[in-house]
Each structure stands twice: as structure tokens, then as C-alpha cells.
mmCIF file of C-alpha atoms in Angstrom:
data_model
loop_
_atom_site.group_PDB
_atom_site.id
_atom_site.type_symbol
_atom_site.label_atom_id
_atom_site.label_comp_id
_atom_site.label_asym_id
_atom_site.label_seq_id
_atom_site.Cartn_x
_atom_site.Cartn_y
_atom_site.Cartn_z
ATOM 1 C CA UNK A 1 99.700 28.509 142.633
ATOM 2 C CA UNK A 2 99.297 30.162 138.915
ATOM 3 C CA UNK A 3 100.122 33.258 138.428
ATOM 4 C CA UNK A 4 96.785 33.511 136.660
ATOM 5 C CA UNK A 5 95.014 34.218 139.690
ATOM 6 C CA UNK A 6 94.114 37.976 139.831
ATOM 7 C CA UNK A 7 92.671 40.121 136.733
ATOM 8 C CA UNK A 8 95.287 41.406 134.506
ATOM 9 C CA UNK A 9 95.753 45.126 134.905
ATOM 10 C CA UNK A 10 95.408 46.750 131.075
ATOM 11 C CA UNK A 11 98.859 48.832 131.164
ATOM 12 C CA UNK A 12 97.988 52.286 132.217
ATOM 13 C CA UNK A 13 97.863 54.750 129.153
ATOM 14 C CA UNK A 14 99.546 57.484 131.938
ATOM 15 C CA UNK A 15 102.701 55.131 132.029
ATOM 16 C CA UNK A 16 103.585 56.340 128.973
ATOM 17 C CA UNK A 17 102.918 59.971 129.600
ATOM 18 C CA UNK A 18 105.050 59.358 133.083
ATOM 19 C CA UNK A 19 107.984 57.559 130.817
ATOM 20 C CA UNK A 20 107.955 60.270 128.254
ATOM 21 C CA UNK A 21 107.842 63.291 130.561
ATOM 22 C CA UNK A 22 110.706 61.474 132.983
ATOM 23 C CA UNK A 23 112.801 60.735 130.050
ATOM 24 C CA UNK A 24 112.458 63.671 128.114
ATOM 25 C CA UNK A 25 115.969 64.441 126.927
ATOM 26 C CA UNK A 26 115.007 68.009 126.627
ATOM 27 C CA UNK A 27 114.380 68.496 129.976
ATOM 28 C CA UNK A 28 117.695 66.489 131.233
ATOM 29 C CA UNK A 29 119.732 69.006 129.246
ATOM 30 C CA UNK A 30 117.669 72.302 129.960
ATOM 31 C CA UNK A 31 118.973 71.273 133.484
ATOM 32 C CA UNK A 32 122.705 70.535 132.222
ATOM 33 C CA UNK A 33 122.220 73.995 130.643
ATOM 34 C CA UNK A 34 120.583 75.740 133.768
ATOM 35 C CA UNK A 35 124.271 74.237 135.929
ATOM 36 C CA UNK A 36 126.459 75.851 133.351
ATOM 37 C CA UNK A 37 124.637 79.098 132.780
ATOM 38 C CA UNK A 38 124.483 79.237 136.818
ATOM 39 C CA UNK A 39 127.983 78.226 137.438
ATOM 40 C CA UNK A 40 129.302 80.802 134.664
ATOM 41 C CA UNK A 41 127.257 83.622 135.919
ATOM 42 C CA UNK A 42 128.854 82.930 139.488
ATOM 43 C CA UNK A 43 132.207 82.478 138.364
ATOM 44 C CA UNK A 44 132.178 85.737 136.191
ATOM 45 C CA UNK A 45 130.281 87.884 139.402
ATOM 46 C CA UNK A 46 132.667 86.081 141.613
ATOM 47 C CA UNK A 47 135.820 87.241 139.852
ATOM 48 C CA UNK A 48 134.485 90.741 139.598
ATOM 49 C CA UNK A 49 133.854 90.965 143.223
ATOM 50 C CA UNK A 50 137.302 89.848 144.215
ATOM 51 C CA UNK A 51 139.434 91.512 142.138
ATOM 52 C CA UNK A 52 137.525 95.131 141.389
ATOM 53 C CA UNK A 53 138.095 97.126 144.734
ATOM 54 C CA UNK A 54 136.440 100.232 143.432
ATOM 55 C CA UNK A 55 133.135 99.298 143.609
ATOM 56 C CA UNK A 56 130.706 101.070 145.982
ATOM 57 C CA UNK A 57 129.169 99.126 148.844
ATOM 58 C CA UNK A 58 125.404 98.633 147.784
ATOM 59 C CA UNK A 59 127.414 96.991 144.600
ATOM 60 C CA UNK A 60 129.568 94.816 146.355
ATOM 61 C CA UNK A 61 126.150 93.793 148.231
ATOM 62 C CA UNK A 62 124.047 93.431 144.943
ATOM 63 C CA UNK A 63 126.994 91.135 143.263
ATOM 64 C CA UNK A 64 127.091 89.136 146.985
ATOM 65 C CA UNK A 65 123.368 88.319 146.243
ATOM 66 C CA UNK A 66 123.431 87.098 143.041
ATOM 67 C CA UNK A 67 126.787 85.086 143.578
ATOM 68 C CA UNK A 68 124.538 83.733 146.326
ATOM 69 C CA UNK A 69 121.246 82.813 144.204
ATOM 70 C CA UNK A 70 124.026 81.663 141.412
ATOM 71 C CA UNK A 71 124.945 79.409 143.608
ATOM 72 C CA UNK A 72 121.596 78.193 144.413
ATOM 73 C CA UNK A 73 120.485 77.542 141.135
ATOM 74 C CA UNK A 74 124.108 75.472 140.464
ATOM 75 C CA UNK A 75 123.043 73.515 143.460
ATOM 76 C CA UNK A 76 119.287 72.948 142.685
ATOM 77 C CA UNK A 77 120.460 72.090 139.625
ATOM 78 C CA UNK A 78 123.260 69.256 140.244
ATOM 79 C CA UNK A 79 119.828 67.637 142.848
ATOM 80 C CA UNK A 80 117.934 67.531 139.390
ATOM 81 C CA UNK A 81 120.757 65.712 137.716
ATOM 82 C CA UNK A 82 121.303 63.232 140.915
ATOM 83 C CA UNK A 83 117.624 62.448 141.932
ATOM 84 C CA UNK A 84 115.002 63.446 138.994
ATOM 85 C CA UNK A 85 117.310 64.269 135.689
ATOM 86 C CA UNK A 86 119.439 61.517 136.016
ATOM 87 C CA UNK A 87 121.399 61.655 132.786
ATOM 88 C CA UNK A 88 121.582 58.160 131.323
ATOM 89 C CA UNK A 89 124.449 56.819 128.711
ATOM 90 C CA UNK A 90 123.746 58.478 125.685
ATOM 91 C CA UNK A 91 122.405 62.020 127.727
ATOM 92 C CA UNK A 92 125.551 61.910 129.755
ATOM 93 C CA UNK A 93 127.959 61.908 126.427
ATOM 94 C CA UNK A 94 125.642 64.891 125.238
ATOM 95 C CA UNK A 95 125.687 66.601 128.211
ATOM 96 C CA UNK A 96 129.380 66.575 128.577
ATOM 97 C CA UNK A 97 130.366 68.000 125.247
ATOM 98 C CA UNK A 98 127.828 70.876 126.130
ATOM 99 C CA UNK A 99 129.386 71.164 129.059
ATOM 100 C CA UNK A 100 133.248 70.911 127.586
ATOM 101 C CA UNK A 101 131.839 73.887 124.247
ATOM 102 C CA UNK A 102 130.435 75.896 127.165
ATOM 103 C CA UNK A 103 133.900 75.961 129.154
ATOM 104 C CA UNK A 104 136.060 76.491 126.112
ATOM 105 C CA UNK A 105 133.736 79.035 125.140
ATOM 106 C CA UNK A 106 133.621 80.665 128.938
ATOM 107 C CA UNK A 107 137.531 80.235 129.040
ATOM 108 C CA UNK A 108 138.365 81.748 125.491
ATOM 109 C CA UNK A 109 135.809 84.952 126.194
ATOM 110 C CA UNK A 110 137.503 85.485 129.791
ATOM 111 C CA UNK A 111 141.355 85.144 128.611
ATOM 112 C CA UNK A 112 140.485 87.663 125.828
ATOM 113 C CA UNK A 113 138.389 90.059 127.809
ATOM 114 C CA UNK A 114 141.795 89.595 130.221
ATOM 115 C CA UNK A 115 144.195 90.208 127.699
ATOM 116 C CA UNK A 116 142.281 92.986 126.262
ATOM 117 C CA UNK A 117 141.611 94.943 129.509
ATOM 118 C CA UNK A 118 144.225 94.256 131.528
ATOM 119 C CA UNK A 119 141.806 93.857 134.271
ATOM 120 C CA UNK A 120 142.715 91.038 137.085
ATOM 121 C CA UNK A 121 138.772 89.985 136.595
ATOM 122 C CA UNK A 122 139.313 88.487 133.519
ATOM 123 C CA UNK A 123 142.444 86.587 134.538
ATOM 124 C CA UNK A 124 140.575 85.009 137.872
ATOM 125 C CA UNK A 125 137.336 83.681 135.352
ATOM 126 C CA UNK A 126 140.032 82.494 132.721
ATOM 127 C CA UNK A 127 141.888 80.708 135.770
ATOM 128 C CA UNK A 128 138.755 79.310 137.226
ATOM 129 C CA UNK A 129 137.119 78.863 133.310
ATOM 130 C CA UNK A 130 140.652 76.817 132.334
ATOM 131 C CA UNK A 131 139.320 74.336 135.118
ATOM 132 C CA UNK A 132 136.080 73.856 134.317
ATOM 133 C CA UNK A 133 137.401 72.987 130.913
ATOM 134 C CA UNK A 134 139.368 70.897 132.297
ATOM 135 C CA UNK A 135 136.392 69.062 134.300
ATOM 136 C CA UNK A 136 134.203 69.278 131.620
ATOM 137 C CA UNK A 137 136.830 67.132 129.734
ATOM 138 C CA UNK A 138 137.595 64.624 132.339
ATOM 139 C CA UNK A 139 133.640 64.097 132.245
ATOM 140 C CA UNK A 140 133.666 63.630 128.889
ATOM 141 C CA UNK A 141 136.145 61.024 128.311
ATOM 142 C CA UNK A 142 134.131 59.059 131.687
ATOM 143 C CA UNK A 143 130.941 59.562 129.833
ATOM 144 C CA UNK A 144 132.440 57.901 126.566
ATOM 145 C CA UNK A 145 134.366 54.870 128.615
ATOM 146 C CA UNK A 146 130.758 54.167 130.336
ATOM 147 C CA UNK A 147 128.896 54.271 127.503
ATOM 148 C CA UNK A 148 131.417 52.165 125.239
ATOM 149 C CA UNK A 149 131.211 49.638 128.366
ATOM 150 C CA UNK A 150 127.457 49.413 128.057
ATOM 151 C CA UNK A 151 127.171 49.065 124.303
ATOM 152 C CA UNK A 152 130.250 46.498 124.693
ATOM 153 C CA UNK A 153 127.659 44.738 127.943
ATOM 154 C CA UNK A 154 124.795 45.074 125.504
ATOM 155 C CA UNK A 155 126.547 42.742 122.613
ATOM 156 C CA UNK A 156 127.560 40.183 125.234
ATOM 157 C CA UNK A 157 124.304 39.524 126.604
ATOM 158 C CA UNK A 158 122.764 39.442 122.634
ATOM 159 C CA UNK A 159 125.555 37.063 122.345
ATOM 160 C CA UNK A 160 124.704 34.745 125.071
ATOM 161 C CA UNK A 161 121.095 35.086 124.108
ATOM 162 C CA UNK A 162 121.190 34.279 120.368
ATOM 163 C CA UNK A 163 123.613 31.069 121.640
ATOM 164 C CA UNK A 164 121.435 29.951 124.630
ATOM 165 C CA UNK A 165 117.940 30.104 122.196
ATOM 166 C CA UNK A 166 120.080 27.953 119.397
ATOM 167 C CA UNK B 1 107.878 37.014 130.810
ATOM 168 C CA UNK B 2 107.602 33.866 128.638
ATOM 169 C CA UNK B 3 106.332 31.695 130.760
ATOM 170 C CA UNK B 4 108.571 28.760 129.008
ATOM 171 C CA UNK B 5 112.131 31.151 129.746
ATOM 172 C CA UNK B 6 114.688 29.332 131.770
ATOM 173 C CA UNK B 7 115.961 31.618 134.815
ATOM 174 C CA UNK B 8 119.084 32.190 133.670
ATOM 175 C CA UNK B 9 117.459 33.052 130.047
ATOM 176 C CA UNK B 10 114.964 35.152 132.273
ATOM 177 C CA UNK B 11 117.993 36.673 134.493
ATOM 178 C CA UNK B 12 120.052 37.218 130.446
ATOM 179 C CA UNK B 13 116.934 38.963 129.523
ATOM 180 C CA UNK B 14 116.624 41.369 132.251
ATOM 181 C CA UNK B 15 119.995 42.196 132.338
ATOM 182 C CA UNK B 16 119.439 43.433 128.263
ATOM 183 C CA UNK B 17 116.974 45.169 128.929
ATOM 184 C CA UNK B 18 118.586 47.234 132.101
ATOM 185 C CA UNK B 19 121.898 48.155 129.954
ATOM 186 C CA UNK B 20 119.715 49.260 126.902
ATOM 187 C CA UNK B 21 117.898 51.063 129.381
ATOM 188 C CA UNK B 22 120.890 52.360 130.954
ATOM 189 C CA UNK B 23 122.424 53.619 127.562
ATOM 190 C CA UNK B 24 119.352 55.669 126.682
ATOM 191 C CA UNK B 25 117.185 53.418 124.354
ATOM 192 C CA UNK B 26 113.234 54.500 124.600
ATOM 193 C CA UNK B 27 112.344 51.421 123.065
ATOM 194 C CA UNK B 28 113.852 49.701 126.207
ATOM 195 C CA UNK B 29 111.963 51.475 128.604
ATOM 196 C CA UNK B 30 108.254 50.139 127.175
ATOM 197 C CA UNK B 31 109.956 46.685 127.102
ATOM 198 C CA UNK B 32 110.933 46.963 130.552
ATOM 199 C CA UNK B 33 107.363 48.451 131.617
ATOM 200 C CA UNK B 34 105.726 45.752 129.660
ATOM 201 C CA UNK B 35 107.326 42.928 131.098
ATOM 202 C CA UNK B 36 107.133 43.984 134.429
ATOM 203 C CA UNK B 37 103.663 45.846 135.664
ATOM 204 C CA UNK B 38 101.456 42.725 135.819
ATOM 205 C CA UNK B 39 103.929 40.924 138.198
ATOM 206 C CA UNK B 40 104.185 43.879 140.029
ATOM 207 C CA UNK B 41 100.842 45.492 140.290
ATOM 208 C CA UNK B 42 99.558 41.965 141.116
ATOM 209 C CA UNK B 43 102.105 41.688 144.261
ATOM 210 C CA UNK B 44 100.842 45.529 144.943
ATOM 211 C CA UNK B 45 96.959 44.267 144.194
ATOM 212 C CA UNK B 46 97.033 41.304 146.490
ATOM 213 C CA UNK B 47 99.025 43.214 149.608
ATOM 214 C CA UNK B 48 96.814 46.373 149.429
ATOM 215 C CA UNK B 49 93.449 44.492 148.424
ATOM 216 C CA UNK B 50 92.684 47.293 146.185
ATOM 217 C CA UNK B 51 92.914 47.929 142.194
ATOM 218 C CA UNK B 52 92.716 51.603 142.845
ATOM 219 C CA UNK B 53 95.472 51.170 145.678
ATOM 220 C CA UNK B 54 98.031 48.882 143.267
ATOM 221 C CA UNK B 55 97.582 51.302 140.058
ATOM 222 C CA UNK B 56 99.463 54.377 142.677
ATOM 223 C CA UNK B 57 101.915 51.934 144.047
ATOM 224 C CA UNK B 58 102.649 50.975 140.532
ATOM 225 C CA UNK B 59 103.195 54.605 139.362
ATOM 226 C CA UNK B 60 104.980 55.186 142.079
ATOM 227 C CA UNK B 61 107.516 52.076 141.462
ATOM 228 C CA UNK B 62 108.040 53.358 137.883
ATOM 229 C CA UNK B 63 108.812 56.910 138.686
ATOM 230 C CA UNK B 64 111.343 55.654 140.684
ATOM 231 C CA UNK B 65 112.510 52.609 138.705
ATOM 232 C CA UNK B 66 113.319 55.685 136.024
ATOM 233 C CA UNK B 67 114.993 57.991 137.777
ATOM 234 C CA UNK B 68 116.742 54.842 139.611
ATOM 235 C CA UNK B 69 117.821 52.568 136.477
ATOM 236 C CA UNK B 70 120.927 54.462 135.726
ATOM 237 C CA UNK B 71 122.262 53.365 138.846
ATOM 238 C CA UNK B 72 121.594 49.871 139.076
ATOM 239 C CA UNK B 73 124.521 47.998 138.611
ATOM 240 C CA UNK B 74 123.649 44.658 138.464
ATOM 241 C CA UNK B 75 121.054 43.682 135.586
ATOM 242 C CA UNK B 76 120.398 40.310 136.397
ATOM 243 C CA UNK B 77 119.358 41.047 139.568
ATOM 244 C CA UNK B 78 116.339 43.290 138.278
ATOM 245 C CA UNK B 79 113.437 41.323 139.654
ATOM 246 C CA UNK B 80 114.429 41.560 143.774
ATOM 247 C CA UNK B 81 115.142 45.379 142.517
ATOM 248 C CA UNK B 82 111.587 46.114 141.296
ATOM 249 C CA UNK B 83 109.863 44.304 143.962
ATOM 250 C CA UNK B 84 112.095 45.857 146.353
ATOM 251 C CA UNK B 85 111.043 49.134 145.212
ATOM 252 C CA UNK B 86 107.159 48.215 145.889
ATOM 253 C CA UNK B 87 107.714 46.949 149.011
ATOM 254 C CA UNK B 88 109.695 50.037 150.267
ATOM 255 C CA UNK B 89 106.252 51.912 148.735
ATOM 256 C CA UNK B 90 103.892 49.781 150.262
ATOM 257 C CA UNK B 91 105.454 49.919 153.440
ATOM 258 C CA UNK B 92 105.545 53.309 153.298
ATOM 259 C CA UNK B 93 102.051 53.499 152.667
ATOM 260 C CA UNK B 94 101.327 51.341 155.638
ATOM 261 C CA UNK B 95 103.272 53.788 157.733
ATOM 262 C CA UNK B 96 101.362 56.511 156.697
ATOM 263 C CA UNK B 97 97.673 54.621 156.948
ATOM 264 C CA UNK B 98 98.720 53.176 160.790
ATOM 265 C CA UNK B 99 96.271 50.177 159.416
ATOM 266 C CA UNK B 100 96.235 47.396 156.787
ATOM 267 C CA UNK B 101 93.395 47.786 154.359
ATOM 268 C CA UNK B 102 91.128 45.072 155.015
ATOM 269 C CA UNK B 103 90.234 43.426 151.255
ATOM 270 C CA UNK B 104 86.373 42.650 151.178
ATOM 271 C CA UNK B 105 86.672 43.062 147.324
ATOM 272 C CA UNK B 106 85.017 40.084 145.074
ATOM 273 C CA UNK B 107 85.546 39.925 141.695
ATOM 274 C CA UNK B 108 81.843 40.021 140.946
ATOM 275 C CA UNK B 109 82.101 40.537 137.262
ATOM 276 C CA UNK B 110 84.173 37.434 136.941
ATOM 277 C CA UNK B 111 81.296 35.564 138.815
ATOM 278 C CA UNK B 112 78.816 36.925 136.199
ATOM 279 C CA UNK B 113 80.133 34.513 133.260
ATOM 280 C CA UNK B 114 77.655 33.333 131.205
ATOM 281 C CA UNK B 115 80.108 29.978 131.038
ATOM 282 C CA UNK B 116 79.781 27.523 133.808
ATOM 283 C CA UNK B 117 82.974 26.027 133.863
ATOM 284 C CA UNK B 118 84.691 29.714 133.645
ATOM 285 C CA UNK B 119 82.611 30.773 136.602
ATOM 286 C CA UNK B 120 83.379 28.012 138.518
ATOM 287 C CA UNK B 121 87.080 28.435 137.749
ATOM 288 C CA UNK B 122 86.685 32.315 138.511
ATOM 289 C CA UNK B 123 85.365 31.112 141.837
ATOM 290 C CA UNK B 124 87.996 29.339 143.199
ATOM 291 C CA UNK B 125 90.384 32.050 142.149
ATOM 292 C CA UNK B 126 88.103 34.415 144.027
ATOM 293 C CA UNK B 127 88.212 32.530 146.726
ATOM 294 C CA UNK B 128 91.423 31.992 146.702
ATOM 295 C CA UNK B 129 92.046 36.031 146.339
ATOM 296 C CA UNK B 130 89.797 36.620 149.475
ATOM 297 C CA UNK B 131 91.965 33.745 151.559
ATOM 298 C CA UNK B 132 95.294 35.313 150.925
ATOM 299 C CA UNK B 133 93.961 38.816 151.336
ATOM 300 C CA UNK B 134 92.961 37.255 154.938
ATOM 301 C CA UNK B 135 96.212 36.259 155.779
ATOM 302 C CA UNK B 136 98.576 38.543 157.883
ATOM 303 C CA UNK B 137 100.876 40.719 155.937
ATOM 304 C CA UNK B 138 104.105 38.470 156.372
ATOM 305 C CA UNK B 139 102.344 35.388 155.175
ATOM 306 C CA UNK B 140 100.676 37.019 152.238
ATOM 307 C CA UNK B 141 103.755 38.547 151.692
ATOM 308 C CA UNK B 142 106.084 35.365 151.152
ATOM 309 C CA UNK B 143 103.119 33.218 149.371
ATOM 310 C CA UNK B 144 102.797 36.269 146.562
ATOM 311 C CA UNK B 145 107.046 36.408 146.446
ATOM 312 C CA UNK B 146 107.460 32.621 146.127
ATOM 313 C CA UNK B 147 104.457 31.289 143.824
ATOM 314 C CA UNK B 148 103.209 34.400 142.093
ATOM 315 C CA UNK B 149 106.705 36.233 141.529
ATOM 316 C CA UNK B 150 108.667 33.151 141.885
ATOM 317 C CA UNK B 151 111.819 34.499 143.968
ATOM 318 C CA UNK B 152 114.053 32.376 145.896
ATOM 319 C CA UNK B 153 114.343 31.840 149.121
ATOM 320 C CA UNK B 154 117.255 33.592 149.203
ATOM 321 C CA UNK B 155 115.927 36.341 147.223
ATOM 322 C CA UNK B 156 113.256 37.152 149.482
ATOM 323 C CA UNK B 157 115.282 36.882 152.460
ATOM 324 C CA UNK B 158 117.541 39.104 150.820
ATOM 325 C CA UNK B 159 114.322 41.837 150.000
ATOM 326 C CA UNK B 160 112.813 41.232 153.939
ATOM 327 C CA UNK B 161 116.037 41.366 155.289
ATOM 328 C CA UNK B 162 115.650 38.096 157.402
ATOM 329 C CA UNK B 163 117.932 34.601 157.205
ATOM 330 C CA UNK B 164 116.904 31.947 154.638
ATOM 331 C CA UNK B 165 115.426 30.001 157.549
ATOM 332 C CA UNK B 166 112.936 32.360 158.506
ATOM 333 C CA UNK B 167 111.581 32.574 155.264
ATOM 334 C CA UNK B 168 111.295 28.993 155.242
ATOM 335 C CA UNK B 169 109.102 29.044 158.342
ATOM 336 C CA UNK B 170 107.015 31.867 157.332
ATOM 337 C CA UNK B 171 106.140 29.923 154.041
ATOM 338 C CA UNK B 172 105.374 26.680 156.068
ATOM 339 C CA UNK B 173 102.932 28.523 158.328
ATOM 340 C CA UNK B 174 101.621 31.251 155.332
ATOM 341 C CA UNK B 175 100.890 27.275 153.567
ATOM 342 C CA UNK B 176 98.911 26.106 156.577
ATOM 343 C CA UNK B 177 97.059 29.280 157.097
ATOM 344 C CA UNK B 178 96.156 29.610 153.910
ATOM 345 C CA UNK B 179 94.874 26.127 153.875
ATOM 346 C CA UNK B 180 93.128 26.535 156.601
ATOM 347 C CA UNK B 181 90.912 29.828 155.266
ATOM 348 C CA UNK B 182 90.118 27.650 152.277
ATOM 349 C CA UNK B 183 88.708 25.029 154.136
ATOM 350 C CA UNK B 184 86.629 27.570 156.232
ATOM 351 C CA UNK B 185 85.050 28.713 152.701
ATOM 352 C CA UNK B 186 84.731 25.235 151.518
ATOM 353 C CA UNK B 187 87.106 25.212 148.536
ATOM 354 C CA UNK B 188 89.013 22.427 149.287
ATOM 355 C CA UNK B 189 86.926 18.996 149.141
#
């Protein structure tokens, strides 16, 4: 039976609009940016809220909400990356040294607001900012190792090409 | 595909094209999209009956195939992915419908050839189209995997989730039906 058999399909000119808007690397890292943003905001409201005892009740409340829709967006945001954002290779490398500059950056700025205030806020964000570095750097070095795996996949198979068509 | 590709240069190839996918390269994508939507809005076409029917399913397959490739570990093993894929989405579809579309579509502007011996040609293929579209879903099922997509036996048992030997049997019987609704039409001499 030939594969001949039905009419061939002209390839759909809104394949490439659905491969360029599903692939857009902007988008992937407006999302990575949206997770640290999110996860920074909550850390720094978090910190507040637990170590500034002063604060009057409807602020306590106010900082409760927006931990809470921090947290939302951090989670809305790692579905993106897991279902419709998936970061490949290359995006994933990217992605992580955003992520590890962010960190640093969030880590540096709490320590010295810490050490220049005295106040315990700072010290609980620098604690909890010194991890997410820390993350952020384990997920860069797995990042690299996958994508030096791939590239080092990618030459095998042109190898075994090139020799099987000679 | 090249229709002159050994499997295993076939299987090399698709494996190439699923880690350049997987490490970011656009280029790989189109390649990818242009090897594989005829095969697969074909098997889509001939289980739904319907272009406009086979064009969604084949949408839907890439959206997924996209925001799935990243996780797909094995390469080689892209074909049974893909048409895994579209037969998840036209099950799904079937779900949703509670009925199989019935396929009274002709291709009539095929028939209108001005040149004899392409018309006639076009005709058998038509009627061959409106036997398989006849069959029951299982049989046109395994005739599209094994001689229009080519898959193994043990491929498609592997995608249907049924032994080897049941495969086997549905084949024999999709063979005889088949046979049978070309006789009705008078294809076979």
C-alpha cells in the first residue's frame, strides 16, 4: 500500500506562527523573570513580616496578602516553565545565569541593607537570598552538563551519519 | 523522509533532529515539522475522514510535540512518539464526539483530470480511501500504522497497548475486510 494514497496536505502557513510564538525565547525568559521577581518580592515581604513586630495589624494583613499572591505568581510561574515554557538547552543555560545575577544581586542588596540597619529583616532575606544563590548555581552547572551532553549526542549521531552515507 | 533511508539511517536521523531540537536550534524545529506533518496528518486524515478534522489534530500534535520535545529522552524512538501523540488526540476527540465521523468524502477534484490514465489511477486511490474509511476504527487503525507509517509490529503494539499477537490478528482481519469492501466497489478484477 503506497503511501501516495491521500492528497498531500501543503504545510500550514499557521505552523510557523504556532512554532514561533511557542518557542519564542522572549517569552520563556519573561516567565524565568516573572519566578524571580515573584520569589524575591516574597522573600523580602516574608522577612519583614517575621522579624518586624511593630507593625500594626491591617499591615501585618496587607504584607500576608501579597506574600500570598507572591506566592501565586512563583507558582503560576514554575506551571509555565513545566507545561507551556519549557526551557530547552540553550534557554535553560540562559535562564540560569539570570537566575544565579538575580540571587547574587538579591543576596548582596539584603546583607548590606542588614549590615547597614542592623535590622533582623535584612539578615532573614540575606539567609534565605544566600540559598537561592546557592540553587541558582547548582542549576547552572546542571544546565551546562545537559547541554554539553547534547552538543556531545549531536556530534555522535553526525558522526554515525556522515560514516553510514559513505 | 527519503523514501530510499534505511531504518536505522531513518531512526539516526530522527534522533538528530530531536537533540538539535532539544538544545534550542530553530532551524531544527522546521526540519522536524517538515518531515513529519504529511505522515501524520495523513494517519489523522484517514481516521477522522476529514481534511478540516486532520489540519486541528495536526496543530494540536505540534503544540504539544513543542512543549513536549525537551523531555523526550529517547530520539530514535520519535516516530511511535508523534503518532502516539495523535492518537491520544484523536481519541480524545472521539471521547468528546460519542461517534466516529462517518467519511463520505470523494476526492472529486482528483476525478476531474483531464488525463485518463491519472484519473483512473486517482480512482483506485479514491476508492481505496473510501474502503479504509469503511473499516472499523481498529482495522483502519493498524492498516494506516503498518503500510502508510510503516511501524512494527511491535511498535504498534507498543502505541495500542496490546501484545504483538493481537496486532497480528487485527492486521489479518483489517487485510480481509479491506479486501472485501474493494470487491463490493469493484476495484479488484
Amino acid at each position: 500500500m503506497k503511501s501516495t494514497a491521500y492528497s498531500h496536505p501543503d504545510m500550514p502557513s499557521d505552523l510557523s506562527a504556532l512554532t514561533a510564538r511557542e518557542l519564542s525565547l522572549k517569552a520563556r525568559l519573561a516567565v524565568v523573570l516573572l519566578l524571580l521577581v515573584s520569589a524575591g518580592m516574597t522573600v523580602a515581604l516574608s522577612s519583614l513580616l517575621l522579624t518586624e513586630s511593630a507593625l500594626p495589624l491591617r499591615t501585618m494583613i496587607a504584607f500576608a496578602v501579597m506574600i500570598v499572591i507572591g506566592l501565586s505568581w512563583v507558582g503560576f510561574a514554575l506551571w509555565l516553565l513545566s507545561t507551556r515554557r519549557v526551557l530547552l538547552a540553550a534557554d535553560a543555560v540562559i535562564a540560569s545565569r539570570m537566575a544565579l545575577c538575580f540571587c547574587s544581586l538579591f543576596f548582596v542588596g539584603a546583607l548590606a541593607l542588614s549590615l547597614g540597619t542592623g535590622k533582623a529583616a535584612g539578615f532573614g532575606a540575606a539567609v534565605v537570598g544566600l540559598v537561592m544563590t546557592a540553587a541558582a548555581a547548582l542549576m547552572l552547572r546542571r544546565a551546562n552538563r545537559k547541554h554539553a551532553a547534547l552538543l556531545a549526542r549531536r556530534a555522535e549521531l553526525e558522526r554515525l551519519l556522515q560514516g553510514s552515507a559513505a | 523522509m527519503t523514501k530510499d533511508s534505511s531504518p536505522q539511517r531513518a531512526a539516526l536521523e530522527d534522533a538528530l533532529i530531536v537533540v538539535r531540537c532539544q538544545l534550542g536550534e530553530r532551524a531544527a524545529f522546521d526540519q522536524l515539522i517538515k518531515r513529519w506533518q504529511t505522515p501524520l496528518w495523513r494517519y489523522a486524515r484517514n481516521l477522522t475522514g476529514s481534511k478540516h478534522a486532520a489540519d486541528d489534530v495536526a496543530q494540536e500534535v505540534w503544540l504539544r510535540v513543542l512543549r513536549g520535545i525537551a523531555r523526550l529522552r529517547d530520539g530514535a524512538g520519535l516516530r511511535a512518539w508523534l503518532f502516539g501523540i495523535a492518537r491520544n488526540i484523536l481519541m480524545d476527540r472521539l471521547r468528546q464526539q460519542y461517534a466516529w465521523p462517518v467519511s463520505d468524502e470523494a476526492d472529486f477534484d482528483s476525478l476531474a483530470a483531464a488525463d485518463e490514465g491519472w484519473a483512473e489511477h486517482e480512482i483506485e486511490l479514491a476508492a481505496l480511501q473510501t474502503a479504509l474509511a469503511a473499516l472499523p476504527l481498529r482495522e483502519n487503525e493498524v492498516l494506516t500504522l503498518f503500510y502508510l507509517q510503516e511501524l512494527t509490529l511491535e511498535q504498534i503494539a507498543a502505541l495500542l497497548g496490546i501484545p504483538s499477537g493481537t496486532v497480528k490478528s487485527r492486521l489479518f482481519r483489517a487485510r480481509k475486510m479491506l479486501r472485501q469492501q474493494l470487491d463490493q466497489q469493484g476495484v479488484l478484477s
